[in-house]
Tab-separated table of C-alpha atoms in Angstrom:
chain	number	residue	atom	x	y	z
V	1360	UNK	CA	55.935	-30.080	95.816
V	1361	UNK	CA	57.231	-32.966	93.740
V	1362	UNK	CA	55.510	-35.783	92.046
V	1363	UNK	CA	57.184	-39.352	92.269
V	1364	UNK	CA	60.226	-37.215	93.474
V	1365	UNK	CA	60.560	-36.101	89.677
V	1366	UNK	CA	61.043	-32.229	88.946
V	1367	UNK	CA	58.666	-29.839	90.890
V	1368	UNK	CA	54.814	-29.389	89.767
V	1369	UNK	CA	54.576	-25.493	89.464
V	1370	UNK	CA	51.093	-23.553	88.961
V	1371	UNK	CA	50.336	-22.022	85.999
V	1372	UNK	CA	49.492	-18.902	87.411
V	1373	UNK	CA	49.736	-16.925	90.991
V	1374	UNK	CA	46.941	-17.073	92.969
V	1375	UNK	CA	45.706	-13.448	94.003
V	1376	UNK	CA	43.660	-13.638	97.577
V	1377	UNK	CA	41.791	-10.704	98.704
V	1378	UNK	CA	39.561	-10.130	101.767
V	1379	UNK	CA	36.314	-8.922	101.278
V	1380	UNK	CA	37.040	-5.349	102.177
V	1381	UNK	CA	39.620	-5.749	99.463
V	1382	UNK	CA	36.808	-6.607	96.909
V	1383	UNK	CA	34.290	-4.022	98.154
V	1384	UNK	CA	37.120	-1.260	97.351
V	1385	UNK	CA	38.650	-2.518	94.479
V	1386	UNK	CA	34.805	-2.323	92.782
V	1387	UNK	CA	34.013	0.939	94.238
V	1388	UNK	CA	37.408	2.254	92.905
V	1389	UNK	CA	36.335	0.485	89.673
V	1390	UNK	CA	32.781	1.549	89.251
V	1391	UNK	CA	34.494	5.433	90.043
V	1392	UNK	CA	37.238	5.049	87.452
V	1393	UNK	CA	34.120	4.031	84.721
V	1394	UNK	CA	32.318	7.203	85.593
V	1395	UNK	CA	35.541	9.773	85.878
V	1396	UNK	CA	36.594	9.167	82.203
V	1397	UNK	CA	40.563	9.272	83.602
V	1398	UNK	CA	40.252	11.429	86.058
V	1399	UNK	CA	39.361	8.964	89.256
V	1400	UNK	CA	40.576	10.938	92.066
V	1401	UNK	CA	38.428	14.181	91.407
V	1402	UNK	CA	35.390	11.443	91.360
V	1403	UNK	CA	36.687	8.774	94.386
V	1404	UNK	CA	37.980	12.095	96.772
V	1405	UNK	CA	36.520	15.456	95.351
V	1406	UNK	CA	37.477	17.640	98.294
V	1407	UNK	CA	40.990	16.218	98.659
V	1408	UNK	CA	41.283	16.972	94.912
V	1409	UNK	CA	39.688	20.512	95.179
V	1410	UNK	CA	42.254	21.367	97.908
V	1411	UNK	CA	44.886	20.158	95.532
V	1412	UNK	CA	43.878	22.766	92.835
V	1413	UNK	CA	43.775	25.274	95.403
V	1414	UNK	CA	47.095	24.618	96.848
V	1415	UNK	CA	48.604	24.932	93.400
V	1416	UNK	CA	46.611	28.226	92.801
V	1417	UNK	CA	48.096	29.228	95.699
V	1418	UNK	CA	51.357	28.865	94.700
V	1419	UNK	CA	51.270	30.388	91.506
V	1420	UNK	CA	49.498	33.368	93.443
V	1421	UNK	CA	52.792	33.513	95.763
V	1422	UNK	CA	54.893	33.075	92.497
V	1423	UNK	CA	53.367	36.282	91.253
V	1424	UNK	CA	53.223	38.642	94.344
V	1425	UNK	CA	57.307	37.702	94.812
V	1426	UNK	CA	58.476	38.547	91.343
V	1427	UNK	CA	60.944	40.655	91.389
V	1428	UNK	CA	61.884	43.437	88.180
V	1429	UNK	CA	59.259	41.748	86.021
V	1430	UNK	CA	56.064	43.804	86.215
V	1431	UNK	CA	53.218	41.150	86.506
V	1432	UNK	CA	50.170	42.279	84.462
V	1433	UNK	CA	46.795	42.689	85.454
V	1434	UNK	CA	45.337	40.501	83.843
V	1435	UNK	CA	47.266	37.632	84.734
V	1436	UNK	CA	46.432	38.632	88.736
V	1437	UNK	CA	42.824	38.713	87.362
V	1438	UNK	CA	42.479	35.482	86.068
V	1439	UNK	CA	44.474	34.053	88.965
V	1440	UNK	CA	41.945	35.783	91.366
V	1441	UNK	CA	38.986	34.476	89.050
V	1442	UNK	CA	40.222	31.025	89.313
V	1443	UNK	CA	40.757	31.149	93.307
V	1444	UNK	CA	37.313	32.539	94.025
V	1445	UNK	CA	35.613	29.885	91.516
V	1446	UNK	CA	37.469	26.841	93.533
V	1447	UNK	CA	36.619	28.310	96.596
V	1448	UNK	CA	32.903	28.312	95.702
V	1449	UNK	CA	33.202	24.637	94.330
V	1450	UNK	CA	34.720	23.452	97.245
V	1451	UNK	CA	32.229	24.845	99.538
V	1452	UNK	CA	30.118	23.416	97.428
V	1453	UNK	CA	31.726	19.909	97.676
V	1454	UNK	CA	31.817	19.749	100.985
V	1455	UNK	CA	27.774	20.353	101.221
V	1456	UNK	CA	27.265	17.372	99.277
V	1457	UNK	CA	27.754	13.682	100.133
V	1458	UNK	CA	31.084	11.823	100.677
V	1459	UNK	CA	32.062	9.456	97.674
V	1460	UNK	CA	31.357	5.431	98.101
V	1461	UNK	CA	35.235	4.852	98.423
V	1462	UNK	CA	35.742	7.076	101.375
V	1463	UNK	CA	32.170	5.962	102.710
V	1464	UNK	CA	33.713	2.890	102.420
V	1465	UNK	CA	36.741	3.425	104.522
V	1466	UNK	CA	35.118	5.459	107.106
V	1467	UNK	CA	33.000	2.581	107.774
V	1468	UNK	CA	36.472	0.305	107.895
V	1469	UNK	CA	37.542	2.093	110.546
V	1470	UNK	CA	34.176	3.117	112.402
V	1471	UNK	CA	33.555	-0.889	112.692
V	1472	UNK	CA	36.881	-2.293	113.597
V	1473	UNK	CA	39.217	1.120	114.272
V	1474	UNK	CA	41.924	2.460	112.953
V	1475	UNK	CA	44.525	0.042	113.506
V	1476	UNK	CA	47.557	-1.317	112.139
V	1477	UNK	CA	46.122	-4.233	110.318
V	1478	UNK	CA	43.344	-2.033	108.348
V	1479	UNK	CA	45.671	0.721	107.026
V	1480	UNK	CA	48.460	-2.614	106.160
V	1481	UNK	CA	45.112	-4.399	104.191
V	1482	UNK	CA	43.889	-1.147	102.626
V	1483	UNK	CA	47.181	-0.223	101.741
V	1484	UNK	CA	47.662	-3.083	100.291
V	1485	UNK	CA	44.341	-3.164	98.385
V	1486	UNK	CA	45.199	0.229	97.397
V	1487	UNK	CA	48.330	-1.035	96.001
V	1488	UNK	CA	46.976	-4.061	93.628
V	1489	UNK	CA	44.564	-1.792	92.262
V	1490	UNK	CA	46.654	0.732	91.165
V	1491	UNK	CA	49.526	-1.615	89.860
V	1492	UNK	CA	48.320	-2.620	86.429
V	1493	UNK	CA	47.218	1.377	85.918
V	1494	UNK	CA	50.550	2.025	86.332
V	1495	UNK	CA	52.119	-0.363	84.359
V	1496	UNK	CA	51.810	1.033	81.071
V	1497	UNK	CA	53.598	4.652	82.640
V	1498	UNK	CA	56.350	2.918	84.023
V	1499	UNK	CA	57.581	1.494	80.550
């Protein structure tokens, strides 16, 4: 775009468009990362962080029972055991209770208009601007 055929007329600043479903998750993402005081995931997707934990509990658990020469105390296979039986409980409990608005939010995505391309590509996207200027200041 050119004015008079002089030197191009440039905006100021990039125009951002999002759907709506864009703005519904980017506030629900917002409104979780206000509440989880850093820790957004364990508020936004509680069993998929739960089964994180566990995971790594299970490999330090696997770490132990393969050591070879080194005698492994037992009060290290104590803790370990304490820890695995209290995530257990708390993720049983987790999955008693209600699902998060975020993945509420999706499952109603894709209940409405399925699970297609498009939805995961806009999501993804979403996903994506969201979680850009977060990780900003970790990149530099």
């Amino acid at each position: 775009l050119t004015l008079a055929g002089e030197r191009p007329v440039l905006a100021n600043e990039t125009v951002i468009v999002q759907s709506y479903k864009c703005q519904v998750l980017s506030s629900l993402l917002d409104e979780a990362e206000s509440r989880s005081k850093g820790k957004v995931r364990e508020i936004a997707f509680p069993v998929s962080e739960a089964a994180a934990q566990l995971a790594k509990l299970r490999a330090q658990e696997k770490k132990l029972l393969e050591v070879d020469g080194t005698e492994v105390s037992d009060s290290q296979v104590a803790e370990l055991s304490a820890k695995l039986r209290n995530l257990e409980k708390t993720r049983k409990e987790l999955l008693v209770q209600g699902i998060s608005p975020p993945v509420r939010f999706f499952m109603e995505t894709v209940l409405d208009g399925g699970l297609t391309h498009a939805v995961v590509a806009e999501l993804g996207q979403c996903l994506a601007s969201w979680r850009k200027p977060r990780l900003q200041p970790l990149i530099r």
